[in-house]
Short mmCIF file of C-alpha atoms and ligand atoms in Angstrom, two decimals:
data_model
loop_
_atom_site.label_atom_id
_atom_site.label_comp_id
_atom_site.label_asym_id
_atom_site.label_seq_id
_atom_site.Cartn_x
_atom_site.Cartn_y
_atom_site.Cartn_z
CA MET A 1 -3.35 -2.93 4.70
CA GLU A 2 -2.73 -6.23 3.28
CA TYR A 3 -5.21 -7.57 0.91
CA ASN A 4 -5.01 -10.84 -1.23
CA SER A 5 -4.57 -9.06 -4.71
CA GLY A 6 -4.20 -5.73 -6.11
CA THR A 7 -7.48 -6.01 -8.01
CA SER A 8 -9.62 -6.95 -4.55
CA ALA A 9 -7.48 -3.74 -3.19
CA LEU A 10 -8.84 -1.81 -5.90
CA HIS A 11 -12.46 -3.38 -5.53
CA ALA A 12 -12.65 -2.71 -1.90
CA SER A 13 -11.24 0.79 -2.26
CA LEU A 14 -14.23 1.69 -4.64
CA ILE A 15 -16.66 0.26 -2.22
CA ALA A 16 -15.12 2.03 0.65
CA TYR A 17 -15.91 5.33 -0.95
CA GLY A 18 -19.31 4.19 -1.88
CA PHE A 19 -19.13 4.70 -5.81
CA GLY A 20 -22.00 3.01 -7.64
CA PRO A 21 -24.37 3.31 -10.49
CA ASN A 22 -24.57 6.59 -12.10
CA ASP A 23 -20.92 7.51 -11.08
CA GLU A 24 -18.24 7.85 -13.48
CA VAL A 25 -14.55 7.51 -12.76
CA ILE A 26 -11.77 8.41 -14.94
CA VAL A 27 -9.08 5.69 -15.81
CA PRO A 28 -6.45 5.17 -18.11
CA SER A 29 -7.02 2.68 -21.05
CA PHE A 30 -3.36 2.05 -21.04
CA SER A 31 -3.06 -0.24 -17.85
CA PHE A 32 -3.73 -3.69 -16.84
CA ILE A 33 -7.44 -4.57 -17.32
CA SER A 34 -8.35 -4.43 -13.66
CA THR A 35 -7.78 -0.85 -13.23
CA ALA A 36 -11.24 -0.36 -15.32
CA ASN A 37 -12.79 -3.66 -14.31
CA SER A 38 -12.85 -2.48 -10.61
CA VAL A 39 -15.00 0.49 -11.63
CA LEU A 40 -17.48 -1.93 -13.39
CA PHE A 41 -17.37 -4.28 -10.24
CA VAL A 42 -19.16 -1.46 -8.15
CA GLY A 43 -21.79 -0.66 -11.09
CA ALA A 44 -20.10 2.52 -11.76
CA LYS A 45 -18.90 3.61 -15.48
CA PRO A 46 -15.13 3.60 -16.33
CA THR A 47 -14.49 6.59 -18.46
CA PHE A 48 -11.13 6.43 -20.35
CA ALA A 49 -8.77 9.35 -20.84
CA ASP A 50 -5.52 9.55 -22.71
CA ILE A 51 -2.14 9.35 -21.36
CA GLU A 52 1.07 11.36 -21.84
CA GLU A 53 4.23 10.52 -23.66
CA THR A 54 6.53 11.54 -20.94
CA THR A 55 5.19 9.28 -17.98
CA PHE A 56 2.70 6.78 -19.94
CA GLY A 57 0.46 8.06 -17.13
CA LEU A 58 -3.02 10.20 -17.25
CA ASP A 59 -2.54 13.45 -19.16
CA THR A 60 -4.20 16.18 -16.96
CA ASN A 61 -5.81 18.10 -20.22
CA SER A 62 -7.45 14.72 -21.32
CA ILE A 63 -8.64 14.16 -17.61
CA LYS A 64 -10.22 17.78 -17.50
CA SER A 65 -11.96 17.14 -20.83
CA LYS A 66 -13.73 13.90 -19.69
CA ILE A 67 -15.01 15.57 -16.10
CA ASN A 68 -18.79 15.82 -15.75
CA LYS A 69 -21.30 16.11 -13.06
CA ASN A 70 -21.37 12.31 -12.52
CA THR A 71 -17.57 12.08 -12.24
CA LYS A 72 -16.46 11.11 -8.75
CA CYS A 73 -12.95 9.99 -8.91
CA ILE A 74 -9.79 9.46 -10.96
CA ILE A 75 -7.60 6.49 -10.75
CA PRO A 76 -4.36 6.99 -12.55
CA MET A 77 -1.76 4.54 -13.01
CA ASP A 78 2.05 4.37 -12.20
CA TYR A 79 3.33 2.64 -15.32
CA GLY A 80 6.06 -0.22 -14.75
CA GLY A 81 7.85 1.24 -11.82
CA MET A 82 7.63 4.99 -12.38
CA SER A 83 5.03 7.71 -11.37
CA CYS A 84 2.51 9.45 -13.30
CA ASN A 85 2.14 13.05 -13.41
CA ILE A 86 0.79 12.55 -9.83
CA PHE A 87 0.95 15.91 -8.41
CA GLU A 88 -0.72 17.81 -11.30
CA ILE A 89 -3.49 15.01 -11.51
CA LYS A 90 -3.99 15.76 -7.54
CA GLU A 91 -4.60 19.38 -8.29
CA VAL A 92 -7.34 18.59 -10.98
CA ALA A 93 -8.68 16.16 -8.60
CA ARG A 94 -8.93 18.72 -5.81
CA LYS A 95 -10.26 21.61 -7.90
CA ASN A 96 -12.91 19.34 -9.01
CA ASN A 97 -13.55 17.79 -5.69
CA LEU A 98 -12.73 14.16 -6.88
CA VAL A 99 -11.30 11.26 -4.93
CA LEU A 100 -7.76 10.33 -6.09
CA ILE A 101 -6.93 6.77 -6.00
CA ASP A 102 -3.63 5.68 -7.19
CA ASP A 103 -3.09 2.38 -9.07
CA SER A 104 0.45 2.05 -8.05
CA ALA A 105 0.39 -2.03 -8.24
CA GLU A 106 3.64 -1.64 -10.27
CA SER A 107 5.45 1.06 -8.65
CA LEU A 108 6.08 0.18 -4.96
CA GLY A 109 9.28 1.92 -3.75
CA SER A 110 9.37 4.66 -6.38
CA SER A 111 9.10 8.44 -5.76
CA VAL A 112 8.63 11.79 -7.32
CA ASN A 113 10.56 14.90 -5.99
CA GLY A 114 11.32 12.63 -2.97
CA LYS A 115 7.64 11.67 -2.06
CA LYS A 116 7.13 8.04 -2.15
CA ILE A 117 4.17 6.55 -4.45
CA GLY A 118 1.52 5.81 -1.79
CA SER A 119 1.84 9.03 0.17
CA ILE A 120 0.45 11.27 -2.43
CA ALA A 121 -3.03 10.22 -3.70
CA ASP A 122 -6.01 9.89 -0.97
CA LEU A 123 -5.37 6.22 -1.42
CA SER A 124 -3.11 4.11 -3.25
CA ILE A 125 -3.08 0.13 -4.02
CA PHE A 126 -0.14 -2.11 -4.57
CA SER A 127 0.08 -5.40 -6.28
CA PHE A 128 2.22 -8.38 -5.18
CA CYS A 129 1.55 -10.77 -8.12
CA GLY A 130 4.29 -12.85 -9.61
CA ASN A 131 5.70 -10.06 -12.09
CA LYS A 132 6.07 -7.32 -9.31
CA VAL A 133 9.27 -5.95 -7.60
CA LEU A 134 7.82 -7.42 -4.42
CA THR A 135 6.02 -10.61 -5.07
CA THR A 136 4.19 -12.86 -2.73
CA GLY A 137 2.89 -15.06 -5.33
CA GLU A 138 -0.39 -13.20 -5.10
CA GLY A 139 -1.32 -10.41 -3.05
CA GLY A 140 -1.91 -6.71 -2.70
CA ALA A 141 -2.08 -3.76 -0.14
CA ILE A 142 -3.86 -0.42 0.43
CA VAL A 143 -2.46 2.46 1.97
CA THR A 144 -4.39 5.67 2.85
CA ASP A 145 -4.22 8.53 5.53
CA SER A 146 -8.16 8.51 5.91
CA LYS A 147 -8.93 6.57 9.25
CA GLU A 148 -12.71 6.46 7.93
CA ILE A 149 -11.38 4.76 4.53
CA TYR A 150 -9.06 2.44 6.59
CA GLU A 151 -11.74 1.52 9.03
CA LYS A 152 -13.98 0.55 5.93
CA ILE A 153 -11.38 -1.56 3.90
CA LYS A 154 -10.73 -3.47 7.23
CA LEU A 155 -14.44 -4.42 7.38
CA ILE A 156 -14.60 -5.11 3.58
CA ARG A 157 -11.59 -7.17 3.60
CA SER A 158 -13.04 -9.97 6.11
CA HIS A 159 -16.81 -10.17 6.16
CA GLY A 160 -17.81 -7.00 7.64
CA ARG A 161 -16.41 -8.22 10.96
CA VAL A 162 -15.32 -6.16 13.92
CA ASP A 163 -12.02 -7.79 14.80
CA THR A 164 -10.58 -6.55 17.69
CA VAL A 165 -8.48 -9.68 18.56
CA ALA A 166 -7.21 -11.91 15.81
CA TYR A 167 -10.42 -13.96 14.63
CA PHE A 168 -8.93 -17.23 14.72
CA ASP A 169 -7.60 -16.76 18.41
CA ASN A 170 -10.87 -15.22 19.41
CA SER A 171 -13.43 -17.20 21.59
CA SER A 172 -16.12 -14.66 21.83
CA GLU A 173 -19.01 -14.02 19.51
CA SER A 174 -18.08 -11.88 16.53
CA GLN A 175 -19.94 -8.42 15.40
CA TYR A 176 -20.77 -8.14 11.76
CA THR A 177 -21.56 -4.48 10.82
CA TYR A 178 -20.97 -4.10 6.95
CA LEU A 179 -21.27 -6.32 3.89
CA GLY A 180 -17.72 -7.71 3.53
CA TYR A 181 -15.86 -10.26 1.52
CA ASN A 182 -12.86 -12.72 2.29
CA TRP A 183 -9.94 -10.71 0.51
CA ARG A 184 -7.53 -11.28 3.61
CA MET A 185 -4.09 -12.28 2.69
CA SER A 186 -3.04 -15.68 4.46
CA THR A 187 -0.62 -14.97 7.26
CA LEU A 188 1.75 -17.30 5.43
CA THR A 189 1.86 -15.13 2.55
CA ALA A 190 2.20 -11.92 4.54
CA ALA A 191 5.24 -13.58 6.42
CA LEU A 192 6.69 -13.99 2.78
CA GLY A 193 5.72 -10.25 1.98
CA ILE A 194 7.66 -9.07 5.29
CA SER A 195 10.78 -10.82 4.37
CA GLN A 196 10.65 -9.65 0.85
CA LEU A 197 10.12 -6.13 2.20
CA GLN A 198 13.31 -6.08 3.93
CA LYS A 199 15.24 -6.59 0.81
CA LEU A 200 13.04 -4.14 -1.30
CA ASP A 201 15.77 -1.45 -1.34
CA LYS A 202 18.42 -3.97 -2.49
CA ILE A 203 15.86 -5.41 -5.13
CA ILE A 204 15.34 -2.01 -6.57
CA LYS A 205 19.09 -0.92 -6.49
CA MET A 206 19.79 -4.23 -8.51
CA ARG A 207 17.00 -3.38 -10.93
CA GLN A 208 18.22 0.26 -11.51
CA GLU A 209 21.77 -0.85 -12.16
CA ASN A 210 20.75 -3.69 -14.62
CA ALA A 211 18.37 -0.68 -16.19
CA LYS A 212 21.50 1.50 -16.44
CA TYR A 213 23.55 -1.07 -18.21
CA LEU A 214 20.69 -1.98 -20.86
CA SER A 215 20.24 1.85 -21.38
CA SER A 216 23.67 2.27 -21.92
CA ARG A 217 23.88 -0.41 -24.59
CA LEU A 218 20.53 -0.02 -26.22
CA SER A 219 20.62 3.68 -26.83
CA LYS A 220 23.07 3.69 -29.35
CA PHE A 221 20.21 2.12 -31.71
CA SER A 222 18.42 5.04 -33.35
CA GLN A 223 15.57 2.77 -33.88
CA ILE A 224 14.93 2.44 -29.81
CA LYS A 225 13.92 4.94 -27.27
CA VAL A 226 15.11 3.74 -23.75
CA PRO A 227 13.25 4.70 -20.59
CA ASN A 228 14.05 8.24 -19.71
CA PRO A 229 12.62 9.17 -16.51
CA PRO A 230 11.85 13.04 -16.22
CA SER A 231 14.00 14.90 -13.54
CA GLY A 232 12.73 14.13 -9.98
CA TYR A 233 11.35 10.69 -11.02
CA ASP A 234 12.62 7.67 -9.31
CA HIS A 235 12.30 4.68 -11.52
CA ILE A 236 12.07 1.32 -9.94
CA TYR A 237 11.99 -0.60 -13.16
CA GLN A 238 9.07 -3.24 -12.57
CA LEU A 239 9.32 -3.06 -16.39
CA TYR A 240 12.18 -2.10 -18.68
CA THR A 241 10.19 -1.00 -21.49
CA ILE A 242 11.73 0.36 -24.80
CA ARG A 243 9.91 2.21 -27.60
CA ILE A 244 10.19 1.59 -31.43
CA SER A 245 8.27 4.05 -33.54
CA ASP A 246 7.30 1.73 -36.33
CA SER A 247 5.05 -1.12 -34.95
CA LYS A 248 5.82 -3.60 -37.73
CA THR A 249 9.42 -3.35 -36.65
CA ARG A 250 8.23 -3.55 -33.10
CA ASP A 251 6.27 -6.82 -33.87
CA LYS A 252 9.15 -8.29 -35.89
CA LEU A 253 11.57 -7.67 -33.14
CA HIS A 254 9.21 -9.43 -30.47
CA GLU A 255 9.16 -12.48 -32.90
CA HIS A 256 12.90 -12.38 -33.22
CA LEU A 257 13.35 -12.37 -29.31
CA THR A 258 10.73 -15.17 -28.94
CA ARG A 259 12.90 -17.19 -31.46
CA LYS A 260 15.94 -16.50 -29.50
CA LYS A 261 14.26 -17.76 -26.34
CA ILE A 262 13.99 -14.41 -24.89
CA PHE A 263 10.70 -13.11 -23.37
CA SER A 264 9.38 -10.13 -24.53
CA ARG A 265 5.82 -8.57 -24.26
CA VAL A 266 3.78 -5.71 -24.96
CA TYR A 267 2.52 -4.02 -21.75
CA PHE A 268 -0.23 -2.84 -22.53
CA SER A 269 -2.69 -3.14 -25.50
CA PRO A 270 -5.56 -0.70 -24.86
CA ILE A 271 -8.40 -1.62 -22.32
CA HIS A 272 -10.88 -0.11 -24.52
CA LEU A 273 -9.91 -2.37 -27.51
CA THR A 274 -10.34 -5.44 -25.86
CA GLN A 275 -13.26 -7.82 -26.77
CA PHE A 276 -15.03 -7.23 -23.59
CA TYR A 277 -14.86 -3.28 -23.45
CA LYS A 278 -15.41 -3.16 -27.26
CA GLU A 279 -18.85 -5.26 -27.06
CA ARG A 280 -19.70 -3.21 -23.75
CA PHE A 281 -18.64 0.51 -24.93
CA PRO A 282 -18.63 1.49 -28.63
CA THR A 283 -15.03 2.16 -29.39
CA ASP A 284 -15.89 5.43 -31.15
CA SER A 285 -16.95 6.72 -27.70
CA TRP A 286 -13.22 7.03 -26.96
CA VAL A 287 -10.58 9.27 -28.63
CA LEU A 288 -7.34 8.15 -27.37
CA PRO A 289 -4.72 8.74 -29.83
CA VAL A 290 -1.60 8.72 -27.55
CA THR A 291 -2.81 5.57 -25.79
CA GLU A 292 -3.20 3.89 -29.31
CA LYS A 293 0.21 5.22 -30.64
CA ILE A 294 2.10 4.24 -27.40
CA SER A 295 0.91 0.60 -27.33
CA GLN A 296 1.87 0.12 -30.73
CA GLN A 297 5.52 1.24 -29.86
CA VAL A 298 6.11 -0.41 -26.51
CA LEU A 299 7.87 -3.59 -25.85
CA THR A 300 9.02 -4.84 -22.62
CA ILE A 301 11.99 -6.96 -22.46
CA PRO A 302 13.46 -8.67 -19.58
CA LEU A 303 14.98 -7.31 -16.38
CA TYR A 304 15.22 -8.91 -13.06
CA PRO A 305 17.60 -8.21 -10.28
CA ASN A 306 20.11 -11.15 -10.51
CA MET A 307 20.42 -10.92 -14.24
CA THR A 308 24.03 -12.03 -15.26
CA LEU A 309 26.31 -9.97 -17.37
CA GLU A 310 26.16 -12.81 -19.78
CA GLU A 311 22.31 -12.57 -19.97
CA LYS A 312 22.44 -8.94 -20.47
CA GLU A 313 24.96 -9.43 -23.08
CA TYR A 314 22.79 -12.02 -24.87
CA LEU A 315 19.60 -9.73 -24.89
CA VAL A 316 21.58 -6.73 -26.31
CA ASP A 317 23.40 -8.94 -28.87
CA SER A 318 20.18 -10.51 -29.89
CA ILE A 319 18.70 -6.90 -30.44
CA SER A 320 21.70 -5.95 -32.27
CA GLU A 321 21.43 -9.03 -34.54
CA PHE A 322 17.90 -8.10 -35.40
CA PHE A 323 18.85 -4.43 -36.50
CA GLU A 324 21.74 -5.48 -38.23
CA SER A 325 19.35 -8.23 -40.46
CA THR A 326 16.77 -5.52 -41.21
C1 PLP B 401 -1.64 -1.62 -13.20
C2 PLP B 401 -2.15 -2.91 -12.39
N1 PLP B 401 -3.34 -2.54 -11.68
C3 PLP B 401 -3.80 -3.72 -11.00
C4 PLP B 401 -3.24 -4.76 -11.07
C5 PLP B 401 -3.86 -6.07 -10.33
O1 PLP B 401 -2.97 -6.80 -9.31
P1 PLP B 401 -3.31 -8.25 -9.21
O2 PLP B 401 -2.77 -8.66 -10.19
O3 PLP B 401 -2.71 -8.20 -7.74
O4 PLP B 401 -4.75 -8.47 -8.86
C6 PLP B 401 -1.97 -4.83 -11.71
C7 PLP B 401 -1.09 -6.32 -11.71
O5 PLP B 401 -1.44 -7.17 -12.53
C8 PLP B 401 -1.47 -3.80 -12.37
O6 PLP B 401 -0.42 -4.00 -13.21
#
């Protein structure tokens, strides 16, 4: 079901499952801030678990160590176009009777062992904001195979109104049965989304080809680790993120690329270290060594479907220039 953002989709999902005060939800700190904020929106507590190095997604051992009697849900995140270790996380969720909501905002179209992201967790959300593979400017969606949750997210999306006929075409009085918001996607935006959806496979293919080119050129630098999807993981490269083990070198490369007018950015700095979370939760309550290490090493560099050979070469040459001068 379409929503007006990935964040409202997350928020609505947590309302639909009825989470609130005294409930805890396990989330990564290595994510966009709204993964954790959505838990706060409903008055529940986000509990940060650590990530694994292979997928940058939640680590099952860390998840297990955070589960207590108040834990109700796990929200893993599929980083930059590739799934987290979703099947093992699902197993942990099942064994502990927890709801599994996949924050797949960044990974529409990717799959693991042939299973599409969005078809594995109890519920998954997507985002269509400006930097996503499919964008409508702003937008989001929720997918679930639960009829009960589907009916709730439909009510939450639009004022708690039972719409059997499109509201703006309906001359009869409406029934309001739930507390709802206006989190609808506009029909204009949805039309844009549908036209993008038809091109999704093509867009992904172009991204994958560009990623292949960049990886083949960049893997010759011993200082760089290029993305390396584990076997069975289909990466759609919403982000093309390299790793540089020394954070000072990473920061200098970022500055060098900025001087060369090339956009690069750290996705993500840990959520638990943002000012807002530090003020709300003492940082010593979290022990997240892999999250803190990875966030010191990652740098996302440009990759987009219609990137020309000249642009790719300019990027690789600029990186090469940096390493030759250091
Ligand atoms: C992992 C993740 N979760 C949630 C969101 C929120 O989506 P939106 O920006 O559409 O609200 C984003 C997108 O920025 C994201 O990358």
